Amino acid sequence: MDKKGALIIISGFSGAGKGTLVKRLISDYDRFALSISMTTRAPREGEVNGREYFFVTKEEFEKTIAEDGLLEHACYVGNYYGTPRAYVEEQMAAGKDVILEIEVQGAVQIKAKFPEAILIFVTPPSVAELERRLRGRGTETEEKIQGRLTRAKEEVEFIPDYDFILVNDELEECIKDAVNLIDAAKSEPERSGELMSSLRRDLGVG
Ligand code: 5GP
Protein backbone atom coordinates (compact mmCIF):
# COMPACT_ATOMS: atom_id res chain seq x y z
CA MET A 1 0.00 0.00 0.00
CA ASP A 2 1.53 3.33 -0.95
CA LYS A 3 0.69 5.30 2.15
CA LYS A 4 2.44 8.56 2.92
CA GLY A 5 5.02 8.34 5.72
CA ALA A 6 5.05 10.44 8.88
CA LEU A 7 7.22 13.39 9.80
CA ILE A 8 9.00 12.73 13.10
CA ILE A 9 10.88 15.37 15.03
CA ILE A 10 13.41 14.28 17.62
CA SER A 11 14.91 16.93 19.88
CA GLY A 12 16.49 16.80 23.29
CA PHE A 13 19.07 18.17 25.65
CA SER A 14 22.67 17.90 24.61
CA GLY A 15 23.75 14.73 26.43
CA ALA A 16 20.32 13.08 26.22
CA GLY A 17 21.61 10.49 23.77
CA LYS A 18 19.31 11.50 20.90
CA GLY A 19 22.05 11.08 18.30
CA THR A 20 22.61 7.46 19.30
CA LEU A 21 18.87 6.83 19.43
CA VAL A 22 18.35 8.23 15.93
CA LYS A 23 21.28 6.23 14.49
CA ARG A 24 19.82 3.03 15.92
CA LEU A 25 16.31 3.77 14.63
CA ILE A 26 17.75 4.24 11.14
CA SER A 27 19.97 1.16 11.24
CA ASP A 28 17.44 -1.17 12.91
CA TYR A 29 14.28 -0.21 11.01
CA ASP A 30 13.94 0.05 7.27
CA ARG A 31 10.78 2.13 7.62
CA PHE A 32 12.70 5.23 8.78
CA ALA A 33 14.69 7.71 6.70
CA LEU A 34 16.91 10.41 8.21
CA SER A 35 16.87 13.96 6.94
CA ILE A 36 20.36 15.40 6.48
CA SER A 37 20.44 19.03 7.49
CA MET A 38 22.24 21.94 5.90
CA THR A 39 24.49 23.99 8.18
CA THR A 40 26.93 26.87 8.08
CA ARG A 41 29.00 25.48 10.96
CA ALA A 42 32.41 24.01 10.14
CA PRO A 43 32.70 20.21 9.92
CA ARG A 44 34.08 18.54 13.05
CA GLU A 45 36.84 15.97 12.75
CA GLY A 46 35.51 12.85 11.07
CA GLU A 47 32.37 14.51 9.69
CA VAL A 48 31.73 14.06 5.98
CA ASN A 49 29.85 16.48 3.73
CA GLY A 50 26.53 14.89 2.78
CA ARG A 51 26.66 12.32 5.60
CA GLU A 52 26.38 14.24 8.91
CA TYR A 53 25.41 17.52 7.23
CA PHE A 54 25.57 19.44 4.00
CA PHE A 55 28.19 22.02 4.96
CA VAL A 56 27.56 25.29 3.12
CA THR A 57 28.48 28.97 3.26
CA LYS A 58 26.16 31.60 4.75
CA GLU A 59 25.46 32.83 1.19
CA GLU A 60 24.48 29.36 -0.02
CA PHE A 61 22.27 28.91 3.03
CA GLU A 62 20.51 32.23 2.50
CA LYS A 63 20.02 31.45 -1.20
CA THR A 64 18.34 28.15 -0.24
CA ILE A 65 16.01 30.01 2.15
CA ALA A 66 15.14 32.52 -0.61
CA GLU A 67 14.30 29.63 -2.97
CA ASP A 68 12.01 28.12 -0.31
CA GLY A 69 14.27 25.07 -0.25
CA LEU A 70 14.09 24.56 3.53
CA LEU A 71 11.20 23.21 5.58
CA GLU A 72 12.49 25.09 8.63
CA HIS A 73 15.66 26.76 9.77
CA ALA A 74 17.11 28.19 12.95
CA CYS A 75 20.22 29.84 14.30
CA TYR A 76 21.95 27.82 17.01
CA VAL A 77 25.12 28.99 18.77
CA GLY A 78 25.88 31.42 15.95
CA ASN A 79 25.37 29.01 13.04
CA TYR A 80 22.45 28.37 10.72
CA TYR A 81 20.86 24.92 10.54
CA GLY A 82 17.99 23.92 8.25
CA THR A 83 16.07 20.98 6.83
CA PRO A 84 16.20 20.60 3.02
CA ARG A 85 12.64 20.24 1.77
CA ALA A 86 13.04 17.98 -1.29
CA TYR A 87 14.44 14.86 0.40
CA VAL A 88 11.84 14.92 3.19
CA GLU A 89 8.96 15.29 0.73
CA GLU A 90 10.30 12.54 -1.56
CA GLN A 91 10.84 10.06 1.27
CA MET A 92 7.46 10.73 2.86
CA ALA A 93 5.78 10.28 -0.53
CA ALA A 94 7.61 6.94 -0.83
CA GLY A 95 6.03 5.87 2.48
CA LYS A 96 9.05 6.36 4.76
CA ASP A 97 8.71 7.84 8.22
CA VAL A 98 11.21 10.68 8.02
CA ILE A 99 13.17 11.64 11.14
CA LEU A 100 14.41 15.19 11.68
CA GLU A 101 16.91 15.53 14.53
CA ILE A 102 16.58 19.26 15.13
CA GLU A 103 16.57 21.81 17.94
CA VAL A 104 13.53 23.35 19.57
CA GLN A 105 12.98 26.48 17.44
CA GLY A 106 12.92 24.37 14.27
CA ALA A 107 10.57 21.87 15.90
CA VAL A 108 8.07 24.63 16.70
CA GLN A 109 8.19 25.84 13.07
CA ILE A 110 7.51 22.31 11.81
CA LYS A 111 4.56 21.89 14.17
CA ALA A 112 3.05 25.17 12.94
CA LYS A 113 3.40 24.11 9.28
CA PHE A 114 2.65 20.41 9.71
CA PRO A 115 0.31 19.89 12.69
CA GLU A 116 0.34 16.12 12.05
CA ALA A 117 4.12 15.91 12.64
CA ILE A 118 5.09 13.78 15.66
CA LEU A 119 7.30 15.72 18.08
CA ILE A 120 9.39 13.77 20.59
CA PHE A 121 11.65 15.34 23.22
CA VAL A 122 14.38 13.06 24.58
CA THR A 123 15.73 13.54 28.09
CA PRO A 124 17.82 11.60 30.59
CA PRO A 125 15.85 10.60 33.71
CA SER A 126 17.22 13.53 35.78
CA VAL A 127 19.42 16.60 35.64
CA ALA A 128 21.97 14.77 37.81
CA GLU A 129 22.17 12.09 35.11
CA LEU A 130 22.38 14.73 32.36
CA GLU A 131 25.37 16.31 34.14
CA ARG A 132 26.95 12.91 34.68
CA ARG A 133 26.71 12.15 30.95
CA LEU A 134 28.06 15.55 29.94
CA ARG A 135 31.03 15.16 32.30
CA GLY A 136 31.45 11.48 31.39
CA ARG A 137 32.29 12.40 27.81
CA GLY A 138 35.57 13.66 29.26
CA THR A 139 36.11 15.88 26.23
CA GLU A 140 34.34 19.04 27.37
CA THR A 141 35.64 21.98 29.37
CA GLU A 142 33.68 23.05 32.47
CA GLU A 143 32.67 26.19 30.56
CA LYS A 144 31.18 24.11 27.73
CA ILE A 145 29.32 21.90 30.22
CA GLN A 146 27.85 24.96 31.93
CA GLY A 147 26.89 26.33 28.50
CA ARG A 148 24.99 23.12 27.68
CA LEU A 149 23.18 23.25 31.04
CA THR A 150 22.21 26.89 30.43
CA ARG A 151 20.80 25.87 27.06
CA ALA A 152 18.87 23.04 28.75
CA LYS A 153 17.21 25.68 30.96
CA GLU A 154 15.98 27.44 27.80
CA GLU A 155 14.97 24.22 26.06
CA VAL A 156 12.91 22.89 28.98
CA GLU A 157 10.42 25.71 28.32
CA PHE A 158 9.69 24.25 24.87
CA ILE A 159 8.86 20.73 26.08
CA PRO A 160 5.10 21.46 26.40
CA ASP A 161 5.06 22.09 22.61
CA TYR A 162 6.06 18.46 22.03
CA ASP A 163 3.70 15.50 21.73
CA PHE A 164 5.85 13.18 23.85
CA ILE A 165 8.69 13.20 26.38
CA LEU A 166 10.88 10.13 25.93
CA VAL A 167 13.14 9.22 28.85
CA ASN A 168 16.42 7.74 27.69
CA ASP A 169 17.57 5.71 30.67
CA GLU A 170 18.48 2.43 28.99
CA LEU A 171 19.11 2.64 25.24
CA GLU A 172 17.41 -0.60 24.10
CA GLU A 173 14.26 0.26 26.08
CA CYS A 174 14.34 3.78 24.72
CA ILE A 175 14.47 2.52 21.11
CA LYS A 176 11.44 0.28 21.70
CA ASP A 177 9.59 3.08 23.46
CA ALA A 178 10.30 5.44 20.56
CA VAL A 179 8.88 2.99 18.01
CA ASN A 180 5.81 2.37 20.19
CA LEU A 181 5.18 6.10 20.59
CA ILE A 182 5.48 6.66 16.84
CA ASP A 183 3.10 3.78 16.07
CA ALA A 184 0.58 5.01 18.64
CA ALA A 185 0.74 8.56 17.30
CA LYS A 186 0.26 7.38 13.71
CA SER A 187 -2.91 5.53 14.75
CA GLU A 188 -4.59 8.62 16.16
CA PRO A 189 -7.59 9.67 14.05
CA GLU A 190 -6.19 13.16 13.46
CA ARG A 191 -3.02 11.66 11.97
CA SER A 192 -4.91 9.08 9.89
CA GLY A 193 -6.43 11.49 7.38
CA GLU A 194 -6.06 9.22 4.33
CA LEU A 195 -7.65 6.23 6.06
CA MET A 196 -10.46 8.37 7.48
CA SER A 197 -11.19 9.81 4.02
CA SER A 198 -11.32 6.37 2.41
CA LEU A 199 -13.57 4.99 5.18
CA ARG A 200 -15.95 7.94 4.75
CA ARG A 201 -15.86 7.69 0.96
CA ASP A 202 -16.54 3.94 0.95
CA LEU A 203 -19.35 4.36 3.47
CA GLY A 204 -20.82 7.08 1.30
CA VAL A 205 -20.72 9.72 4.01
CA GLY A 206 -18.52 12.14 2.06
P1 5GP B 1 25.55 20.13 16.18
O1 5GP B 1 26.23 21.37 15.70
O2 5GP B 1 26.00 19.74 17.57
O3 5GP B 1 25.63 19.01 15.18
O4 5GP B 1 23.98 20.48 16.31
C1 5GP B 1 23.54 21.53 17.12
C2 5GP B 1 22.02 21.49 17.23
O5 5GP B 1 21.43 21.78 15.97
C3 5GP B 1 21.46 20.15 17.69
O6 5GP B 1 20.48 20.41 18.69
C4 5GP B 1 20.79 19.61 16.43
O7 5GP B 1 19.68 18.79 16.74
C5 5GP B 1 20.35 20.90 15.78
N1 5GP B 1 20.09 20.76 14.34
C6 5GP B 1 20.73 19.96 13.44
N2 5GP B 1 20.20 20.11 12.23
C7 5GP B 1 19.19 21.00 12.35
C8 5GP B 1 18.22 21.54 11.41
O8 5GP B 1 18.18 21.22 10.23
N3 5GP B 1 17.35 22.44 11.91
C9 5GP B 1 17.34 22.84 13.21
N4 5GP B 1 16.41 23.71 13.60
N5 5GP B 1 18.21 22.33 14.11
C10 5GP B 1 19.13 21.43 13.68
XYZ file of C-alpha atoms and ligand atoms in Angstrom:
230
model
C 0.000 0.000 0.000
C 1.526 3.330 -0.954
C 0.692 5.302 2.147
C 2.439 8.564 2.925
C 5.024 8.341 5.719
C 5.049 10.439 8.878
C 7.218 13.390 9.801
C 8.998 12.729 13.100
C 10.881 15.373 15.031
C 13.407 14.281 17.620
C 14.913 16.933 19.880
C 16.492 16.796 23.294
C 19.073 18.174 25.652
C 22.674 17.901 24.610
C 23.751 14.733 26.434
C 20.322 13.077 26.218
C 21.608 10.490 23.766
C 19.310 11.499 20.903
C 22.050 11.084 18.301
C 22.608 7.455 19.297
C 18.867 6.828 19.429
C 18.354 8.227 15.927
C 21.282 6.234 14.489
C 19.816 3.028 15.917
C 16.311 3.767 14.628
C 17.747 4.238 11.144
C 19.975 1.157 11.241
C 17.435 -1.168 12.909
C 14.279 -0.213 11.007
C 13.938 0.053 7.267
C 10.782 2.132 7.620
C 12.700 5.232 8.777
C 14.692 7.712 6.705
C 16.911 10.409 8.211
C 16.869 13.958 6.939
C 20.360 15.403 6.483
C 20.443 19.034 7.488
C 22.236 21.940 5.897
C 24.489 23.986 8.176
C 26.933 26.874 8.084
C 29.003 25.475 10.958
C 32.411 24.013 10.139
C 32.701 20.211 9.918
C 34.083 18.537 13.048
C 36.837 15.973 12.753
C 35.509 12.849 11.065
C 32.365 14.510 9.688
C 31.732 14.059 5.980
C 29.851 16.478 3.733
C 26.526 14.889 2.781
C 26.664 12.316 5.597
C 26.384 14.243 8.906
C 25.412 17.523 7.231
C 25.569 19.439 3.995
C 28.190 22.021 4.960
C 27.559 25.288 3.121
C 28.482 28.970 3.264
C 26.158 31.598 4.746
C 25.463 32.829 1.187
C 24.476 29.357 -0.020
C 22.273 28.911 3.031
C 20.513 32.233 2.497
C 20.020 31.447 -1.197
C 18.343 28.148 -0.241
C 16.009 30.008 2.150
C 15.141 32.516 -0.607
C 14.302 29.634 -2.974
C 12.010 28.115 -0.309
C 14.268 25.073 -0.251
C 14.091 24.561 3.528
C 11.197 23.210 5.584
C 12.494 25.091 8.629
C 15.664 26.759 9.768
C 17.114 28.192 12.949
C 20.218 29.845 14.305
C 21.953 27.818 17.011
C 25.124 28.991 18.766
C 25.881 31.421 15.951
C 25.365 29.007 13.041
C 22.449 28.368 10.725
C 20.859 24.921 10.542
C 17.988 23.924 8.250
C 16.066 20.979 6.826
C 16.202 20.597 3.017
C 12.643 20.243 1.767
C 13.037 17.982 -1.289
C 14.437 14.863 0.401
C 11.838 14.924 3.185
C 8.958 15.285 0.734
C 10.296 12.538 -1.562
C 10.837 10.056 1.265
C 7.456 10.731 2.859
C 5.781 10.284 -0.526
C 7.609 6.939 -0.833
C 6.034 5.872 2.476
C 9.045 6.357 4.757
C 8.712 7.841 8.219
C 11.215 10.681 8.023
C 13.171 11.643 11.140
C 14.411 15.188 11.679
C 16.909 15.528 14.529
C 16.576 19.259 15.127
C 16.567 21.813 17.940
C 13.526 23.346 19.573
C 12.981 26.485 17.439
C 12.919 24.370 14.270
C 10.566 21.867 15.905
C 8.071 24.628 16.703
C 8.193 25.837 13.075
C 7.515 22.307 11.806
C 4.564 21.886 14.169
C 3.049 25.173 12.945
C 3.395 24.115 9.282
C 2.648 20.411 9.714
C 0.309 19.885 12.685
C 0.335 16.122 12.051
C 4.121 15.906 12.644
C 5.089 13.781 15.656
C 7.296 15.725 18.083
C 9.394 13.771 20.593
C 11.648 15.340 23.216
C 14.382 13.062 24.584
C 15.732 13.538 28.091
C 17.819 11.595 30.585
C 15.854 10.600 33.713
C 17.217 13.531 35.778
C 19.423 16.598 35.641
C 21.972 14.771 37.811
C 22.175 12.087 35.106
C 22.376 14.730 32.362
C 25.374 16.308 34.144
C 26.947 12.910 34.678
C 26.710 12.153 30.948
C 28.061 15.550 29.944
C 31.033 15.156 32.300
C 31.449 11.480 31.391
C 32.290 12.403 27.815
C 35.566 13.661 29.257
C 36.110 15.881 26.232
C 34.342 19.041 27.374
C 35.638 21.983 29.372
C 33.678 23.051 32.474
C 32.673 26.193 30.565
C 31.178 24.108 27.733
C 29.322 21.897 30.223
C 27.847 24.959 31.934
C 26.892 26.326 28.500
C 24.993 23.120 27.683
C 23.182 23.248 31.042
C 22.215 26.889 30.429
C 20.801 25.868 27.059
C 18.873 23.042 28.749
C 17.206 25.684 30.963
C 15.985 27.444 27.802
C 14.972 24.221 26.058
C 12.906 22.893 28.982
C 10.416 25.710 28.323
C 9.690 24.246 24.870
C 8.857 20.726 26.079
C 5.098 21.462 26.401
C 5.057 22.088 22.611
C 6.063 18.460 22.026
C 3.697 15.496 21.734
C 5.849 13.182 23.852
C 8.694 13.197 26.378
C 10.877 10.134 25.931
C 13.142 9.217 28.854
C 16.416 7.738 27.687
C 17.568 5.711 30.670
C 18.480 2.428 28.992
C 19.108 2.644 25.240
C 17.409 -0.598 24.104
C 14.262 0.265 26.082
C 14.340 3.784 24.718
C 14.475 2.523 21.114
C 11.443 0.276 21.697
C 9.589 3.084 23.457
C 10.295 5.443 20.557
C 8.879 2.993 18.009
C 5.808 2.374 20.189
C 5.184 6.103 20.587
C 5.482 6.663 16.844
C 3.097 3.781 16.073
C 0.580 5.006 18.637
C 0.737 8.565 17.304
C 0.265 7.377 13.710
C -2.913 5.528 14.745
C -4.593 8.618 16.159
C -7.590 9.666 14.053
C -6.188 13.162 13.462
C -3.017 11.655 11.973
C -4.913 9.082 9.892
C -6.428 11.485 7.383
C -6.065 9.222 4.331
C -7.646 6.226 6.058
C -10.459 8.370 7.480
C -11.194 9.806 4.022
C -11.320 6.368 2.405
C -13.574 4.994 5.179
C -15.948 7.943 4.752
C -15.862 7.691 0.963
C -16.535 3.944 0.953
C -19.350 4.358 3.468
C -20.820 7.084 1.298
C -20.722 9.724 4.010
C -18.520 12.142 2.065
P 25.554 20.131 16.183
O 26.233 21.366 15.701
O 26.001 19.738 17.571
O 25.628 19.006 15.183
O 23.979 20.475 16.309
C 23.537 21.528 17.118
C 22.024 21.494 17.230
O 21.433 21.782 15.966
C 21.460 20.149 17.685
O 20.482 20.412 18.694
C 20.786 19.611 16.429
O 19.677 18.791 16.744
C 20.349 20.898 15.776
N 20.092 20.757 14.336
C 20.730 19.961 13.444
N 20.203 20.107 12.227
C 19.188 21.004 12.346
C 18.224 21.540 11.406
O 18.181 21.222 10.227
N 17.350 22.441 11.908
C 17.340 22.840 13.210
N 16.405 23.711 13.596
N 18.213 22.332 14.113
C 19.130 21.428 13.677
